[in-house]
mmCIF file of C-alpha atoms in Angstrom:
data_model
loop_
_atom_site.group_PDB
_atom_site.id
_atom_site.type_symbol
_atom_site.label_atom_id
_atom_site.label_comp_id
_atom_site.label_asym_id
_atom_site.label_seq_id
_atom_site.Cartn_x
_atom_site.Cartn_y
_atom_site.Cartn_z
ATOM 1 C CA MET A 1146 95.144 90.404 80.695
ATOM 2 C CA LYS A 1147 98.841 92.143 80.431
ATOM 3 C CA ARG A 1148 98.749 94.676 77.245
ATOM 4 C CA LYS A 1149 101.479 96.888 75.974
ATOM 5 C CA TYR A 1150 101.756 100.360 76.492
ATOM 6 C CA ARG A 1151 103.772 103.347 75.734
ATOM 7 C CA VAL A 1152 104.843 106.268 77.616
ATOM 8 C CA VAL A 1153 104.104 109.698 75.794
ATOM 9 C CA GLY A 1154 103.390 112.230 78.329
ATOM 10 C CA ALA A 1155 105.968 114.745 79.939
ATOM 11 C CA LEU A 1156 106.414 112.102 83.590
ATOM 12 C CA PRO A 1157 107.571 108.507 83.690
ATOM 13 C CA VAL A 1158 104.332 106.052 84.425
ATOM 14 C CA LEU A 1159 104.829 102.939 86.966
ATOM 15 C CA GLY A 1160 108.623 102.943 86.806
ATOM 16 C CA ASN A 1161 108.890 103.521 82.962
ATOM 17 C CA ALA A 1162 110.652 106.349 81.527
ATOM 18 C CA VAL A 1163 109.383 108.829 78.995
ATOM 19 C CA GLY A 1164 109.094 106.925 75.576
ATOM 20 C CA ALA A 1165 109.722 103.693 77.165
ATOM 21 C CA VAL A 1166 107.433 100.421 76.208
ATOM 22 C CA PHE A 1167 106.082 98.306 78.606
ATOM 23 C CA GLU A 1168 103.557 95.718 79.658
ATOM 24 C CA ALA A 1169 101.261 95.571 82.328
ATOM 25 C CA SER A 1170 97.951 94.638 83.830
ATOM 26 C CA LEU A 1171 96.273 97.909 84.514
ATOM 27 C CA PRO A 1172 92.795 98.689 86.012
ATOM 28 C CA LYS A 1173 90.451 99.412 83.932
ATOM 29 C CA ASP A 1174 89.707 103.054 85.624
ATOM 30 C CA GLN A 1175 93.725 103.777 85.863
ATOM 31 C CA GLU A 1176 94.342 102.471 82.201
ATOM 32 C CA ALA A 1177 91.537 104.971 81.407
ATOM 33 C CA LEU A 1178 92.729 108.304 83.230
ATOM 34 C CA LEU A 1179 96.275 107.504 82.084
ATOM 35 C CA LEU A 1180 94.857 107.367 78.131
ATOM 36 C CA ALA A 1181 92.739 110.342 78.628
ATOM 37 C CA GLY A 1182 95.486 112.254 80.306
ATOM 38 C CA GLY A 1183 98.020 111.785 77.787
ATOM 39 C CA HIS A 1184 100.599 109.844 79.942
ATOM 40 C CA ILE A 1185 100.484 106.613 77.787
ATOM 41 C CA GLU A 1186 99.063 104.902 74.691
ATOM 42 C CA ARG A 1187 98.320 101.337 73.833
ATOM 43 C CA VAL A 1188 101.368 99.424 71.470
ATOM 44 C CA VAL A 1189 99.453 97.681 69.105
ATOM 45 C CA ASP A 1190 101.818 94.566 67.183
ATOM 46 C CA ALA A 1191 101.547 94.578 63.704
ATOM 47 C CA PRO A 1192 100.315 91.492 62.779
ATOM 48 C CA LYS A 1193 102.451 89.025 61.227
ATOM 49 C CA THR A 1194 102.529 88.675 57.393
ATOM 50 C CA LYS A 1195 102.077 85.500 55.827
ATOM 51 C CA GLU A 1196 105.056 84.238 53.575
ATOM 52 C CA LYS A 1197 103.731 84.143 49.949
ATOM 53 C CA ASP A 1198 103.345 80.795 48.787
ATOM 54 C CA LYS A 1199 105.794 79.807 46.412
ATOM 55 C CA MET B 1196 121.693 108.871 110.240
ATOM 56 C CA LYS B 1197 119.703 111.858 110.341
ATOM 57 C CA HIS B 1198 117.916 112.084 107.047
ATOM 58 C CA VAL B 1199 117.741 115.229 104.592
ATOM 59 C CA LEU B 1200 115.253 114.912 101.732
ATOM 60 C CA THR B 1201 116.583 115.666 98.657
ATOM 61 C CA ASP B 1202 115.562 112.517 95.882
ATOM 62 C CA ALA B 1203 112.166 111.799 97.314
ATOM 63 C CA PHE B 1204 109.747 109.703 95.354
ATOM 64 C CA VAL B 1205 105.935 110.266 94.552
ATOM 65 C CA GLU B 1206 103.871 108.249 92.299
ATOM 66 C CA VAL B 1207 100.061 109.109 92.173
ATOM 67 C CA ASN B 1208 97.738 106.727 89.910
ATOM 68 C CA GLY B 1209 101.053 105.431 88.494
ATOM 69 C CA VAL B 1210 101.984 109.010 87.834
ATOM 70 C CA ASN B 1211 105.820 109.983 88.688
ATOM 71 C CA LEU B 1212 105.183 113.320 90.320
ATOM 72 C CA SER B 1213 108.864 113.826 92.205
ATOM 73 C CA SER B 1214 110.051 116.071 89.748
ATOM 74 C CA HIS B 1215 107.261 118.538 90.240
ATOM 75 C CA CYS B 1216 106.813 118.010 93.947
ATOM 76 C CA SER B 1217 108.827 120.658 96.670
ATOM 77 C CA SER B 1218 107.096 118.922 99.527
ATOM 78 C CA VAL B 1219 105.833 115.956 100.985
ATOM 79 C CA THR B 1220 103.911 115.112 104.258
ATOM 80 C CA ILE B 1221 102.413 111.893 105.733
ATOM 81 C CA GLU B 1222 99.894 112.179 108.193
ATOM 82 C CA ASP B 1223 98.507 108.840 110.383
ATOM 83 C CA GLY B 1224 96.698 109.210 113.403
ATOM 84 C CA ALA B 1225 94.214 107.803 115.694
ATOM 85 C CA GLU B 1226 91.820 109.880 117.812
ATOM 86 C CA GLU B 1227 91.864 109.806 121.323
ATOM 87 C CA GLN B 1228 88.679 108.522 122.975
ATOM 88 C CA ASP B 1229 88.477 108.899 126.784
ATOM 89 C CA VAL B 1230 87.406 105.900 128.626
ATOM 90 C CA THR B 1231 88.384 107.145 132.059
ATOM 91 C CA GLY B 1232 85.786 105.598 134.645
ATOM 92 C CA PHE B 1233 84.944 106.611 138.786
ATOM 93 C CA GLY B 1234 88.076 105.768 140.641
ATOM 94 C CA SER B 1235 90.591 106.637 138.234
ATOM 95 C CA GLY B 1236 93.297 109.155 139.203
ATOM 96 C CA TYR B 1237 94.494 109.687 135.568
ATOM 97 C CA ARG B 1238 92.431 109.961 132.068
ATOM 98 C CA GLU B 1239 92.477 107.268 130.491
ATOM 99 C CA VAL B 1240 92.404 107.159 126.756
ATOM 100 C CA ILE B 1241 92.321 104.551 123.931
ATOM 101 C CA PRO B 1242 93.017 105.180 120.095
ATOM 102 C CA GLY B 1243 89.848 105.166 117.950
ATOM 103 C CA LEU B 1244 89.366 106.031 114.391
ATOM 104 C CA LYS B 1245 92.314 106.245 112.333
ATOM 105 C CA THR B 1246 92.950 109.247 109.759
ATOM 106 C CA ALA B 1247 95.394 108.863 106.875
ATOM 107 C CA SER B 1248 96.666 111.857 104.143
ATOM 108 C CA ILE B 1249 99.586 112.455 101.959
ATOM 109 C CA SER B 1250 99.887 116.405 101.141
ATOM 110 C CA LEU B 1251 102.167 117.426 98.330
ATOM 111 C CA ASN B 1252 103.282 120.937 97.371
ATOM 112 C CA ILE B 1253 103.664 120.839 93.787
ATOM 113 C CA PHE B 1254 104.412 122.502 90.926
ATOM 114 C CA GLN B 1255 101.599 123.172 88.066
ATOM 115 C CA ASP B 1256 102.280 121.806 84.722
ATOM 116 C CA TYR B 1257 99.630 121.579 82.171
ATOM 117 C CA ASP B 1258 100.946 119.667 79.762
ATOM 118 C CA ASN B 1259 100.024 116.504 78.315
ATOM 119 C CA GLY B 1260 100.892 113.681 80.413
ATOM 120 C CA SER B 1261 101.767 115.759 83.292
ATOM 121 C CA VAL B 1262 100.664 117.342 86.682
ATOM 122 C CA TYR B 1263 97.257 118.808 85.665
ATOM 123 C CA GLN B 1264 96.475 116.243 83.477
ATOM 124 C CA THR B 1265 97.287 113.358 86.344
ATOM 125 C CA LEU B 1266 95.361 114.998 89.199
ATOM 126 C CA ASN B 1267 92.356 116.757 88.105
ATOM 127 C CA PRO B 1268 90.747 113.912 86.523
ATOM 128 C CA LEU B 1269 91.486 112.355 89.911
ATOM 129 C CA TYR B 1270 89.182 114.909 91.884
ATOM 130 C CA GLU B 1271 86.863 114.546 88.811
ATOM 131 C CA SER B 1272 86.157 111.434 88.849
ATOM 132 C CA GLY B 1273 85.851 111.478 92.670
ATOM 133 C CA GLY B 1274 87.198 107.814 92.476
ATOM 134 C CA THR B 1275 90.306 106.084 94.386
ATOM 135 C CA PHE B 1276 93.398 106.069 93.256
ATOM 136 C CA GLY B 1277 97.057 104.679 94.616
ATOM 137 C CA VAL B 1278 99.812 107.124 96.041
ATOM 138 C CA LYS B 1279 103.408 106.081 96.833
ATOM 139 C CA VAL B 1280 106.182 108.014 98.651
ATOM 140 C CA ARG B 1281 109.805 106.894 99.264
ATOM 141 C CA PRO B 1282 111.899 109.046 101.431
ATOM 142 C CA ASP B 1283 114.331 108.100 98.481
ATOM 143 C CA SER B 1284 113.874 107.302 95.034
ATOM 144 C CA ALA B 1285 115.624 104.034 95.056
ATOM 145 C CA ALA B 1286 113.852 100.781 95.426
ATOM 146 C CA LYS B 1287 111.943 100.305 98.619
ATOM 147 C CA SER B 1288 113.592 98.954 101.255
ATOM 148 C CA GLY B 1289 113.911 98.566 105.038
ATOM 149 C CA THR B 1290 115.599 101.665 104.568
ATOM 150 C CA ASN B 1291 113.635 103.073 102.145
ATOM 151 C CA PRO B 1292 110.273 102.353 103.212
ATOM 152 C CA GLU B 1293 107.216 102.949 101.224
ATOM 153 C CA TYR B 1294 103.907 104.349 101.991
ATOM 154 C CA GLN B 1295 101.413 103.459 100.083
ATOM 155 C CA LEU B 1296 97.949 105.123 100.481
ATOM 156 C CA THR B 1297 94.586 104.394 98.372
ATOM 157 C CA GLY B 1298 92.922 108.002 97.948
ATOM 158 C CA ARG B 1299 90.632 110.447 96.921
ATOM 159 C CA LEU B 1300 91.167 113.877 95.898
ATOM 160 C CA PHE B 1301 88.474 116.302 97.657
ATOM 161 C CA ASN B 1302 90.251 119.973 96.029
ATOM 162 C CA ARG B 1303 90.852 121.034 92.546
ATOM 163 C CA PRO B 1304 94.825 121.575 92.494
ATOM 164 C CA ALA B 1305 94.008 124.096 89.916
ATOM 165 C CA LEU B 1306 96.362 127.382 90.314
ATOM 166 C CA ALA B 1307 98.192 129.484 93.089
ATOM 167 C CA GLY B 1308 100.733 132.398 92.582
ATOM 168 C CA ALA B 1309 101.510 136.088 92.310
ATOM 169 C CA VAL B 1310 102.983 137.901 89.368
ATOM 170 C CA GLY B 1311 106.453 136.425 88.695
ATOM 171 C CA GLU B 1312 105.826 133.426 91.187
ATOM 172 C CA ALA B 1313 105.548 129.973 90.438
ATOM 173 C CA ASN B 1314 102.231 128.534 89.827
ATOM 174 C CA THR B 1315 102.169 125.919 92.798
ATOM 175 C CA SER B 1316 99.238 123.998 94.274
ATOM 176 C CA GLU B 1317 98.602 122.335 97.962
ATOM 177 C CA VAL B 1318 97.336 119.025 97.103
ATOM 178 C CA THR B 1319 95.940 116.851 99.820
ATOM 179 C CA ILE B 1320 94.878 113.036 99.019
ATOM 180 C CA ASN B 1321 92.876 111.767 101.993
ATOM 181 C CA ASN B 1322 92.364 108.323 103.041
ATOM 182 C CA GLY B 1323 89.523 106.496 100.649
ATOM 183 C CA GLY B 1324 90.333 102.985 101.395
ATOM 184 C CA THR B 1325 90.309 100.403 103.942
ATOM 185 C CA ALA B 1326 93.691 99.403 104.658
ATOM 186 C CA GLY B 1327 94.825 103.041 105.499
ATOM 187 C CA LEU B 1328 98.643 104.112 105.007
ATOM 188 C CA VAL B 1329 100.187 100.554 104.439
ATOM 189 C CA VAL B 1330 104.373 100.576 104.717
ATOM 190 C CA GLY B 1331 106.193 98.372 102.616
ATOM 191 C CA THR B 1332 109.785 97.679 102.956
ATOM 192 C CA ALA B 1333 109.745 94.580 100.169
#
């Protein structure tokens, strides 16, 4: 399953520059190591707000 | 054309360590097995099991998301991880082959250097997969 990540460490990750947001389907072990090492963080899109009923 | 390494690409477990590497060496070779039989005037050797490794000389960096945070967990976990090396940082191609290895780290890359020197570590990543060293060009 593809997830969104942001590169937050000091070095590029998977071809993405520091600060960039990217989508990838990372193997569980690799994701855990990259998250724990401060290389990437998950990006969670804010839930869409419903329009108020008029 | 003869090649000079100035912009080699080194990626370990998805992290681009190129800016912190001062040298990279890829080794891939087979054991020689002697199969000489009686009556031969020459020794006959055939290739046996192969060994592959990628060695890096790295400048240590303990920042979040940098060298130490990349390599130390790989050593501690003992698990396998991907390594990619190219002669140039440009995309892989027939003239810029990418060497890929599923490796394991058997030494902790911690710290080395004398007073006033850069803190460097020699890191050797040994083959940990079944495919060995794979060369990709496309």
